XYZ file of C-alpha atoms in Angstrom:
668
model
C 0.000 0.000 0.000
C 2.875 2.347 0.812
C 4.604 1.726 -2.525
C 1.420 2.279 -4.506
C 0.645 5.595 -2.857
C 4.209 6.945 -2.972
C 5.442 5.808 -6.383
C 7.550 8.947 -6.928
C 9.759 8.204 -3.939
C 12.459 5.638 -4.582
C 12.554 2.851 -2.023
C 15.592 2.856 0.278
C 17.524 -0.373 0.676
C 18.087 0.022 4.429
C 14.324 -0.270 5.066
C 14.170 -3.829 3.676
C 14.772 -6.915 5.846
C 17.355 -9.514 4.793
C 16.035 -12.422 2.767
C 16.827 -14.868 5.571
C 14.701 -12.873 8.028
C 11.811 -12.686 5.594
C 11.917 -16.429 4.972
C 11.974 -17.052 8.714
C 8.957 -14.819 9.278
C 6.992 -16.434 6.447
C 7.799 -19.960 7.628
C 7.084 -19.036 11.222
C 3.659 -17.564 10.428
C 2.179 -20.964 9.664
C 3.494 -22.413 12.952
C 2.078 -19.762 15.275
C -1.006 -21.135 16.989
C -3.488 -19.352 19.205
C -4.824 -21.468 22.071
C -8.125 -20.144 23.354
C -8.623 -21.045 27.014
C -12.240 -21.453 28.077
C -13.148 -23.863 30.863
C -9.775 -25.576 30.751
C -7.542 -23.315 32.832
C -4.655 -25.778 33.074
C -1.706 -27.085 31.059
C -1.813 -30.709 32.201
C -4.050 -32.945 30.049
C -5.025 -29.933 27.948
C -5.190 -31.467 24.488
C -5.420 -28.171 22.615
C -2.409 -26.642 24.362
C -0.322 -29.824 24.089
C -1.019 -30.104 20.344
C -0.215 -26.437 19.740
C 3.021 -26.678 21.724
C 4.183 -29.626 19.613
C 3.346 -27.674 16.454
C 5.390 -24.558 17.206
C 4.965 -21.197 18.908
C 1.896 -20.771 21.122
C -0.096 -17.654 21.968
C -2.404 -18.384 24.933
C -5.558 -16.240 24.973
C -8.385 -15.888 27.468
C -11.526 -13.944 26.548
C -13.628 -12.881 29.500
C -17.283 -13.905 29.268
C -18.289 -11.792 32.285
C -17.181 -8.302 31.240
C -18.368 -5.614 28.868
C -17.061 -5.750 25.283
C -14.193 -3.539 24.285
C -15.349 -0.778 21.972
C -12.000 -0.485 20.260
C -11.650 -4.077 19.146
C -15.089 -5.200 18.165
C -15.629 -3.161 15.032
C -12.411 -3.154 13.024
C -10.777 -6.573 13.434
C -12.713 -8.252 10.647
C -12.121 -5.374 8.234
C -8.373 -5.300 8.946
C -7.971 -9.013 8.373
C -10.043 -8.917 5.180
C -8.039 -6.056 3.729
C -4.687 -7.596 4.686
C -5.531 -10.966 3.098
C -7.776 -9.797 0.286
C -10.790 -11.735 1.526
C -14.343 -11.042 0.396
C -17.026 -9.676 2.658
C -18.426 -12.488 4.816
C -21.230 -12.039 7.311
C -20.533 -13.547 10.737
C -23.142 -15.802 12.290
C -21.737 -15.652 15.814
C -23.856 -14.526 18.729
C -22.361 -12.051 21.150
C -20.807 -13.232 24.372
C -22.852 -13.271 27.585
C -22.544 -9.944 29.375
C -23.343 -8.898 32.884
C -27.008 -8.432 33.724
C -28.333 -11.622 32.145
C -30.691 -13.916 34.025
C -27.879 -16.389 34.662
C -25.127 -14.002 35.724
C -22.518 -15.897 37.809
C -22.235 -15.503 41.550
C -19.694 -13.378 43.358
C -17.962 -16.577 44.529
C -17.729 -17.981 40.984
C -16.258 -14.753 39.607
C -13.762 -14.599 42.479
C -12.660 -18.142 41.652
C -12.355 -17.394 37.943
C -10.198 -14.341 38.619
C -7.837 -16.301 40.879
C -7.708 -19.204 38.437
C -6.721 -16.908 35.566
C -3.933 -15.475 37.709
C -2.683 -18.973 38.549
C -2.692 -19.961 34.864
C -0.841 -16.789 33.943
C 1.843 -17.595 36.511
C 2.268 -21.105 35.077
C 2.640 -19.757 31.559
C 5.116 -17.093 32.628
C 7.417 -19.851 33.911
C 7.483 -21.192 30.347
C 8.228 -17.773 28.875
C 4.673 -17.205 27.625
C 2.266 -14.382 28.325
C -1.443 -14.998 28.735
C -3.267 -12.534 26.485
C -6.425 -11.207 28.149
C -9.241 -9.886 25.974
C -12.900 -9.048 26.311
C -15.595 -8.568 23.745
C -17.264 -10.808 21.163
C -15.320 -14.031 20.754
C -14.805 -13.790 16.991
C -13.637 -10.175 17.084
C -11.207 -10.836 19.926
C -9.661 -13.841 18.195
C -9.318 -11.981 14.910
C -7.629 -9.096 16.679
C -4.997 -11.448 18.107
C -4.557 -13.058 14.668
C -3.808 -9.643 13.157
C -1.258 -8.678 15.807
C 0.520 -12.060 15.915
C 0.160 -13.092 12.240
C -1.202 -16.438 13.448
C -3.165 -18.586 11.012
C -4.396 -21.307 13.403
C -6.649 -21.346 16.459
C -6.954 -24.358 18.778
C -9.405 -24.775 21.642
C -11.127 -27.402 23.759
C -14.845 -27.800 23.415
C -17.071 -28.308 26.409
C -20.748 -29.195 26.556
C -22.937 -26.181 27.021
C -26.565 -25.507 27.724
C -28.559 -22.580 26.427
C -31.340 -21.756 28.887
C -34.555 -20.134 27.776
C -34.238 -16.388 27.152
C -30.561 -16.207 28.166
C -27.187 -15.906 26.448
C -24.974 -18.100 28.605
C -22.521 -20.373 26.746
C -24.081 -19.717 23.365
C -20.833 -20.139 21.475
C -21.225 -22.927 18.940
C -17.899 -24.529 18.117
C -18.729 -25.552 14.578
C -20.199 -22.162 13.762
C -17.198 -20.338 15.186
C -14.826 -22.583 13.239
C -16.762 -21.812 10.064
C -16.541 -18.077 10.729
C -12.786 -18.298 11.250
C -12.347 -20.376 8.111
C -13.997 -17.565 6.146
C -10.981 -15.458 7.157
C -8.531 -18.167 6.030
C -7.785 -19.311 9.587
C -7.502 -23.022 10.297
C -9.016 -24.414 13.500
C -8.777 -27.613 15.510
C -11.221 -28.508 18.275
C -10.383 -30.977 21.034
C -12.354 -32.559 23.862
C -10.748 -32.730 27.313
C -13.527 -31.796 29.725
C -15.454 -35.071 30.102
C -14.535 -38.724 30.339
C -16.526 -39.504 27.196
C -17.578 -37.315 24.298
C -21.289 -36.672 24.019
C -21.360 -37.664 20.357
C -19.470 -40.869 21.112
C -21.986 -42.061 23.705
C -24.986 -40.820 21.733
C -24.023 -42.816 18.627
C -24.146 -46.002 20.657
C -27.923 -45.698 20.880
C -28.942 -44.222 17.534
C -28.238 -40.709 18.870
C -31.220 -40.866 21.193
C -30.884 -39.544 24.758
C -30.698 -42.056 27.563
C -33.580 -42.141 30.022
C -31.735 -43.988 32.771
C -28.357 -43.413 34.354
C -27.817 -47.158 34.750
C -28.124 -47.669 30.984
C -25.806 -44.720 30.362
C -23.261 -46.111 32.817
C -23.467 -49.531 31.214
C -22.652 -48.087 27.786
C -19.817 -46.014 29.234
C -18.387 -49.134 30.850
C -17.922 -50.683 27.421
C -16.592 -47.469 25.832
C -13.409 -47.060 27.973
C -11.898 -43.606 28.320
C -8.502 -42.525 27.058
C -5.589 -41.942 29.464
C -4.608 -38.412 30.493
C -1.897 -36.638 28.542
C 1.153 -35.246 30.321
C 2.312 -31.803 29.267
C 5.975 -31.681 28.238
C 7.095 -28.208 27.288
C 8.920 -27.913 23.969
C 10.782 -24.562 23.852
C 10.691 -22.671 20.533
C 13.714 -22.882 18.235
C 13.776 -19.132 17.765
C 12.801 -16.373 20.200
C 9.205 -15.425 19.657
C 7.929 -12.308 21.413
C 5.159 -10.699 19.367
C 3.777 -7.397 20.565
C 0.141 -8.146 21.277
C -2.147 -5.809 23.138
C -3.423 -7.387 26.322
C -5.596 -6.177 29.131
C -4.669 -6.547 32.768
C -6.678 -8.698 35.126
C -8.084 -5.588 36.771
C -9.161 -4.209 33.405
C -11.207 -7.352 32.736
C -13.338 -6.262 35.681
C -14.597 -9.792 36.320
C -15.167 -9.167 40.007
C -16.383 -5.617 40.403
C -15.256 -3.483 43.319
C -18.725 -3.218 44.839
C -19.043 -7.034 44.881
C -16.046 -7.389 47.188
C -17.976 -5.668 49.961
C -21.651 -5.866 48.965
C -22.359 -9.614 49.048
C -24.755 -11.866 50.944
C -23.575 -11.003 54.458
C -20.092 -9.556 54.003
C -18.301 -12.831 54.801
C -18.169 -14.821 51.570
C -14.818 -13.522 50.330
C -13.398 -13.841 53.849
C -14.117 -17.572 53.814
C -13.213 -18.035 50.138
C -9.675 -16.727 50.589
C -9.058 -18.944 53.625
C -10.588 -22.163 52.336
C -9.874 -22.337 48.616
C -6.721 -22.197 46.516
C -7.781 -21.864 42.857
C -5.441 -23.140 40.185
C -3.787 -26.392 39.171
C -1.542 -26.552 42.230
C -4.526 -26.096 44.519
C -6.421 -28.857 42.704
C -3.539 -31.330 43.041
C -3.148 -30.446 46.687
C -6.857 -31.034 47.263
C -6.721 -34.389 45.456
C -3.730 -35.512 47.535
C -5.424 -34.568 50.808
C -8.661 -36.267 49.784
C -7.094 -39.594 48.837
C -4.889 -39.520 51.936
C -8.021 -39.245 54.071
C -9.577 -42.127 52.135
C -6.546 -44.324 52.848
C -6.718 -43.420 56.530
C -10.437 -44.209 56.545
C -9.620 -47.619 55.068
C -7.374 -48.275 58.066
C -10.172 -47.604 60.530
C -12.847 -49.389 58.486
C -13.781 -52.779 59.920
C -16.681 -53.657 57.630
C -17.452 -53.237 53.960
C -20.229 -50.733 53.294
C -21.498 -52.447 50.143
C -21.719 -56.167 49.621
C -21.848 -56.091 45.831
C -18.693 -54.946 44.101
C -18.947 -54.585 40.338
C -16.125 -54.501 37.803
C -17.561 -51.452 36.013
C -14.798 -49.186 37.318
C -12.024 -51.350 35.903
C -13.762 -51.635 32.547
C -14.095 -47.844 32.290
C -10.384 -47.403 32.918
C -9.607 -49.619 29.939
C -6.386 -51.232 28.701
C -4.879 -47.985 27.380
C -4.889 -46.394 30.808
C -3.701 -49.646 32.412
C -0.673 -49.787 30.129
C 0.060 -46.052 30.246
C 2.935 -44.866 32.390
C 1.890 -41.316 33.148
C 4.753 -39.518 34.822
C 2.427 -36.955 36.357
C 0.129 -39.627 37.791
C 3.113 -41.459 39.273
C 4.323 -38.273 40.948
C 0.890 -37.599 42.464
C 0.528 -41.189 43.688
C 3.947 -41.112 45.321
C 3.015 -37.886 47.091
C -0.241 -39.443 48.335
C 1.413 -42.531 49.790
C 4.211 -40.432 51.260
C 1.680 -38.291 53.109
C -0.272 -41.417 54.077
C 2.785 -43.017 55.681
C 3.591 -39.767 57.450
C 0.043 -39.549 58.840
C 0.240 -43.122 60.107
C 3.189 -42.097 62.258
C 1.800 -38.690 63.236
C -2.007 -38.400 63.228
C -1.881 -34.595 63.453
C 0.240 -34.213 60.318
C -2.699 -33.968 57.891
C -4.437 -31.281 59.957
C -1.492 -28.937 59.408
C -2.459 -28.647 55.721
C -6.092 -27.653 56.379
C -7.276 -24.280 57.661
C -9.713 -23.814 60.505
C -12.336 -22.513 58.074
C -11.950 -25.636 55.920
C -13.041 -27.801 58.831
C -16.175 -25.701 59.190
C -17.596 -26.788 55.821
C -17.021 -30.526 56.187
C -19.056 -33.139 58.029
C -17.573 -35.520 60.561
C -17.238 -39.000 59.129
C -17.968 -37.853 55.555
C -15.247 -37.902 52.895
C -15.826 -34.901 50.637
C -13.366 -34.384 47.801
C -13.915 -30.591 47.547
C -12.906 -30.874 43.866
C -16.126 -29.638 42.275
C -14.961 -26.060 41.699
C -11.588 -27.225 40.352
C -13.422 -29.428 37.861
C -15.857 -26.622 37.034
C -13.070 -24.285 35.872
C -10.987 -27.039 34.291
C -8.031 -26.736 36.650
C -7.813 -30.527 36.750
C -9.290 -33.013 34.301
C -11.664 -35.838 35.153
C -9.330 -38.253 33.350
C -6.452 -37.286 35.636
C -8.577 -37.825 38.746
C -9.777 -41.188 37.458
C -6.232 -42.280 36.626
C -4.862 -41.305 40.048
C -7.700 -42.996 41.945
C -7.306 -46.170 39.907
C -3.552 -46.366 40.520
C -3.965 -45.660 44.251
C -6.684 -48.303 44.642
C -4.686 -50.877 42.665
C -1.518 -50.214 44.629
C -3.315 -50.344 47.977
C -5.159 -53.552 47.078
C -7.728 -53.470 49.887
C -11.380 -54.104 49.151
C -12.341 -50.797 50.758
C -10.306 -48.895 48.181
C -11.752 -50.948 45.330
C -15.273 -50.087 46.438
C -14.306 -46.466 46.842
C -13.013 -46.438 43.267
C -16.267 -47.897 41.983
C -18.378 -45.317 43.814
C -16.243 -42.361 42.751
C -16.194 -43.520 39.129
C -19.995 -43.494 39.172
C -19.886 -39.899 40.392
C -17.627 -38.877 37.517
C -19.786 -40.701 34.983
C -22.901 -39.106 36.487
C -21.297 -35.754 35.689
C -21.085 -36.859 32.042
C -24.714 -37.962 32.194
C -25.796 -34.500 33.340
C -24.111 -32.947 30.294
C -25.619 -35.657 28.111
C -29.133 -34.684 29.223
C -28.484 -30.948 28.901
C -27.173 -31.493 25.377
C -30.330 -33.316 24.259
C -32.750 -31.178 26.310
C -31.698 -27.521 25.818
C -34.478 -26.217 28.093
C -33.617 -28.550 30.951
C -32.973 -25.647 33.337
C -36.549 -24.405 32.960
C -38.755 -27.418 32.145
C -39.098 -30.800 33.896
C -37.959 -33.766 31.846
C -40.657 -35.952 33.387
C -43.861 -34.682 31.810
C -45.971 -35.831 34.783
C -44.701 -32.866 36.760
C -46.295 -30.429 34.352
C -49.526 -30.858 36.319
C -48.009 -30.826 39.800
C -49.742 -28.330 42.170
C -46.733 -26.216 43.106
C -46.995 -23.518 45.752
C -46.110 -19.890 45.069
C -45.357 -18.934 48.681
C -42.933 -16.042 48.540
C -42.713 -15.933 52.342
C -41.584 -19.558 52.655
C -39.091 -19.080 49.833
C -37.676 -15.994 51.521
C -37.280 -17.730 54.881
C -35.621 -20.690 53.163
C -33.169 -18.386 51.365
C -32.253 -16.639 54.619
C -31.769 -19.848 56.574
C -34.661 -19.257 58.957
C -36.895 -22.269 58.337
C -36.864 -23.513 61.936
C -35.120 -26.744 60.852
C -31.507 -26.461 62.148
C -29.861 -28.739 59.582
C -31.560 -26.870 56.697
C -30.663 -23.448 58.094
C -27.044 -24.524 58.640
C -26.724 -25.674 55.031
C -28.186 -22.471 53.582
C -25.990 -20.233 55.745
C -22.894 -22.265 54.881
C -23.662 -21.921 51.166
C -24.192 -18.170 51.365
C -21.040 -17.617 53.422
C -18.537 -19.903 51.688
C -19.917 -20.645 48.219
C -19.951 -24.345 49.103
C -22.347 -26.817 50.685
C -21.663 -30.517 51.435
C -23.392 -32.917 49.073
C -25.352 -34.590 51.859
C -26.652 -31.285 53.207
C -27.458 -29.937 49.739
C -29.642 -32.995 49.207
C -31.611 -32.239 52.410
C -31.910 -28.556 51.504
C -33.322 -29.427 48.078
C -35.715 -32.025 49.491
C -37.024 -29.500 52.001
C -37.748 -26.851 49.359
C -39.369 -29.186 46.833
C -41.125 -31.765 48.986
C -41.782 -29.896 52.227
C -42.555 -26.414 50.930
C -43.803 -27.517 47.462
C -41.927 -24.631 45.831
C -40.907 -25.203 42.182
C -37.424 -26.609 41.767
C -36.552 -23.846 39.272
C -36.361 -21.414 42.204
C -33.817 -23.680 43.895
C -31.741 -23.902 40.720
C -31.591 -20.104 40.494
C -30.595 -19.773 44.170
C -27.804 -22.354 43.942
C -26.545 -20.763 40.722
C -26.292 -17.387 42.447
C -24.250 -18.684 45.405
C -22.203 -21.760 44.442
C -18.584 -21.124 43.517
C -18.754 -24.318 41.413
C -22.100 -23.471 39.827
C -22.542 -25.303 36.541
C -25.948 -24.973 34.949
C -26.130 -28.549 33.656
C -25.015 -30.110 36.943
C -27.129 -27.884 39.193
C -30.208 -28.481 37.072
C -29.582 -32.226 36.963
C -29.218 -32.462 40.754
C -32.422 -30.506 41.395
C -34.416 -32.519 38.882
C -32.981 -35.693 40.397
C -34.248 -34.674 43.851
C -37.603 -33.685 42.369
C -37.775 -37.043 40.519
C -38.606 -35.139 37.338
C -35.882 -36.788 35.245
C -37.035 -39.129 32.473
C -37.750 -42.619 33.733
C -37.498 -41.681 37.421
C -40.790 -41.153 39.185
C -40.228 -41.586 42.925
C -41.677 -38.336 44.171
C -44.047 -39.902 46.677
C -41.401 -41.701 48.689
C -41.315 -40.448 52.274
C -38.329 -38.225 53.094
C -37.475 -37.215 56.654
C -34.885 -34.439 56.734
C -34.622 -34.664 60.521
C -33.600 -38.336 60.630
C -31.288 -37.918 57.636
C -29.762 -34.852 59.255
C -28.982 -36.903 62.362
C -27.143 -39.430 60.188
C -25.029 -36.808 58.437
C -24.367 -34.596 61.485
C -24.822 -36.907 64.452
C -22.802 -34.759 66.861
C -24.365 -31.476 65.719
C -20.974 -29.905 64.944
C -22.084 -28.538 61.589
C -25.237 -27.018 63.103
C -23.327 -25.360 65.956
C -20.940 -23.787 63.474
C -23.581 -22.184 61.254
C -26.526 -21.811 63.650
C -24.794 -20.326 66.702
C -28.173 -19.604 68.324
C -28.381 -23.324 69.156
C -24.747 -24.023 70.080
C -25.658 -24.616 73.730
C -27.956 -27.564 73.001
C -26.801 -31.161 73.276
C -26.346 -33.475 70.314
C -29.519 -35.404 71.179
C -31.883 -32.422 70.889
C -30.110 -29.918 68.641
C -31.916 -31.239 65.530
C -35.385 -30.767 67.112
C -35.339 -27.685 69.387
C -39.147 -27.404 69.276
C -39.398 -30.591 71.349
C -37.531 -29.013 74.273
C -39.405 -27.377 77.116
C -39.347 -23.562 76.910
C -37.742 -23.345 80.361
C -34.853 -25.508 79.212
C -34.482 -23.381 76.072
C -34.431 -20.220 78.166
C -31.453 -21.552 80.097
C -29.541 -21.478 76.810
C -30.923 -18.025 75.887
C -33.156 -19.494 73.177
C -36.696 -18.227 72.591
C -38.503 -19.873 69.687
C -40.081 -17.202 67.546
C -37.592 -14.581 68.719
C -33.967 -15.741 68.746
C -34.737 -18.735 66.526
C -37.844 -19.280 64.395
C -40.572 -21.863 64.769
C -40.696 -24.547 62.038
C -42.431 -23.002 59.043
C -44.039 -26.317 58.057
C -44.993 -29.479 59.953
C -44.248 -32.991 58.737
C -47.935 -34.015 58.971
C -48.946 -31.247 56.590
C -46.203 -32.341 54.214
C -47.683 -35.827 54.050
C -51.163 -34.393 53.438
C -49.966 -32.185 50.585
C -48.055 -35.103 49.058
C -51.180 -37.277 49.011
C -53.200 -34.420 47.510
C -50.595 -33.931 44.776
C -50.580 -37.654 44.034
C -54.349 -37.643 43.529
C -54.155 -34.653 41.183
C -51.350 -36.107 39.082
C -53.012 -39.518 38.794
C -56.405 -38.076 37.838
C -55.051 -35.539 35.347
C -55.717 -35.663 31.621
C -53.060 -37.020 29.276
C -49.970 -34.966 29.864
C -49.404 -34.099 26.239
C -52.593 -32.033 26.249
C -51.591 -29.803 29.142
C -47.823 -29.748 28.789
C -47.310 -26.248 27.392
C -49.888 -24.420 29.493
C -49.117 -25.951 32.877
C -45.362 -25.992 32.374
C -45.371 -22.272 31.629
C -47.505 -21.710 34.728
C -45.004 -23.606 36.887
C -42.114 -21.617 35.454
C -43.922 -18.311 36.007
C -44.628 -19.293 39.627
C -40.934 -19.973 40.179
C -40.041 -16.576 38.686
C -42.623 -14.853 40.901
C -41.139 -16.434 44.014
C -37.540 -15.572 43.121
C -38.372 -12.011 42.018
C -40.228 -11.289 45.248
C -37.453 -12.710 47.421
C -34.796 -10.715 45.525
C -36.730 -7.513 46.205
C -37.075 -8.226 49.915
C -33.375 -9.168 50.172
C -32.524 -5.485 50.017
C -34.831 -4.639 52.937
C -33.521 -4.264 56.476
C -34.710 -5.979 59.626
C -34.913 -9.474 61.010
C -36.406 -12.158 58.770
C -38.437 -13.407 61.692
C -40.503 -10.216 61.481
C -41.126 -10.340 57.723
C -44.689 -11.630 58.054
C -46.184 -8.140 58.096
C -44.206 -7.206 54.974
C -45.464 -10.268 53.116
C -49.151 -10.003 54.042
C -49.788 -7.696 51.134
C -48.676 -10.329 48.613
C -51.451 -12.382 46.968
C -49.842 -15.711 47.896
C -49.602 -15.070 51.654
C -53.215 -15.981 52.379
C -52.785 -19.221 50.448
C -49.677 -20.096 52.482
C -51.408 -19.452 55.786
C -54.387 -21.590 54.765
C -52.201 -24.517 53.721
C-alpha cells in the first residue's frame, strides 16, 4: 500500500529486511497457533495446548465472558484481516458473548474463583516464557484481533458441553459455527475434547443418537466405551525467540469481580471464607486431590466392615487397557506424594491437619469424605481423566477391598457428571422445564414468604438453616446437606425446583448450569424414567445421620450451640424453660418450624391424587409448564426484592401479608 501511494519516492535499501529474516517470518507464520482457554484453565491434560506446543509457537488467549465488550476491538478486526488478506465480505453468524445483567449471571464466589484461576494460569505460563493474552468482547472479534497482531493462522481450543437456557445468552458459542466463521478469514481451527470422560457424540451414537432415560443404561454403555488416558504436558521450547507485541488487558481491566461485589455480598463474609478455604489453580487442585485420597486411605485403616456387599467390575472396565498400560509420569508423581503423606500420617495423626485451615473444617461433616474438587473441575483446573487415573492407581496399589469399592463409587460420580451434560445437550431447556412430563400438572406452591425464609436460613429446621448459611457464606455446601436442603424446598414447601436452581446458581462457587439443574431434577424425581416423588423423606432423621454430633449445626446456627447433640436437631421438642437456660426463645432468637411434617404428608397425598387423575400430559404440557415456570419466577423475584430490605427475617410476616400468595400459604 505504501509503494502504490508513494510511487515517486524511490525505495531505500536500508528499510528492507534480509532475505533470511523474511523467509523465517513467512515460515514461522504458519506455525504460530493461538490457544483459546475457556473452561480448561490448566496445562496438564489440555489437548489443545499440548497439540499447539508440539506444532510450534503458542499464543495463549483468554476472553472474559463476564465483562463488557471492548469498543475499540469489536468493530475493526474483521475489516483489517479482510483487507490484509484480500478476503471477500463475509457475514458472521456468531452470537455475542454473555454480558453482565443476564438472568444467569454468575455468583460473586464464581467470579472470584475465575479471577484467581486466571492469575494462577498466567503464573504457570510465565514460567514457560509465555504471556497470557487477556481480551474481552465478542469471541470472533477478539480472536481476529490477536490473529492480526501475531500473524497467526491457526486457532486451537477445547470444546465443552454447554446448555442454552430459555431467554438467556450463557454459553451460546457454537464450536462448529465459530470454526466456520474463522475459516472464512482463512484461519484453520482444531477442536479438542478434554472436559469429560466420554464425548457426548461418542456415547450418543451407541444408541442411535437418542438420549438415555436412565443413568444405569448410560453407565453400562460407558463401561464398554473405555476412556482414554490423560496426557502429560511436556514443554517444547521454541527454536527461535518469539515475542510478538500483542495488546493485552490486565486482570483488573477485565473487571470480572467488580469493586462493589467485594464488599456488597450476601452477608459480608463470603470472600473472607473463600480466601481462607480455597486455593484456585492447578496446584490447589492437586493439593486437594492428595489430601482427599490420603483421608480415604486413613479411613480404610479404621474401616472394619465393607459398606457395600456387591462390588462390580464397572470401574475397571471404564479405565480400559490404554490407561492400564500407560505410564503417566504426572500420575506417578501424584501417587507417590499421596502414599508419602499417608505413611507420614500413620506415624503422626496430626500431620494432615497442618495442611487444612480452621475454616476448611467448618464446611465438612464428621465421618464424611468430601473431595472438595467440584470447583476445580468446574473451571478445568484438573481433568476428570487425571482424577480417574490417580484414583485407579492408588486403589490398585493399595489392594484393599475398601479402596476398590471407593473407586467404583467415585467412578460413578464422575460418569454421572457426564450424564448431566448428556441430558443438557439433548434437552436444551432442561434448566426451565421438567424432563418428566408428569410434573407439568403438579400443584406447586407460590409462597414467597416460605421461599424468603428458606433463602435466609430461617426455616426452623436447624440442619436446613445450617446448610443455607454455609452456602451463602462460603460458596460451598456438602453434598449430603445440599440434598436435604433441596428435598425440604421441593417436597416440604412444594416450591418449584426452578427457584432452587436459580438460588444455587447465584451462590455456588462451582455453579454449573447442567449439573445444578440435573441435581435438582434428580431430587424432584422429574428426570425421564425416574418417578419416585411420593417416597417419604425425613430431613430430621437424615440430618442426624449426616451430622450426628451437631458440629455442623453449631458452626452455622450459633443460636443453638448450647444444646446437646440429642436435641439440637429438634429444638421445638424441648421445654421452653430448658431453652431459656440457653438463651433461646422460639419465635424470637430462633424461628418456629415453618411447616410441619404431617402437613407435608397431606400435601403429598393431595398432589398424588391430582397427578393420577389428570388428563393425558401431552394435552396440558405447554400451558401448565409455563404456569409452573412463572410461579418460580414470581417467588424468586419477590425474594430478591425483599433481600434489600432491612430488619430481622423473623418479622417479615407483616411485609409479606400484602402479597397475593400469603393468604394461600397461611391456609395450607
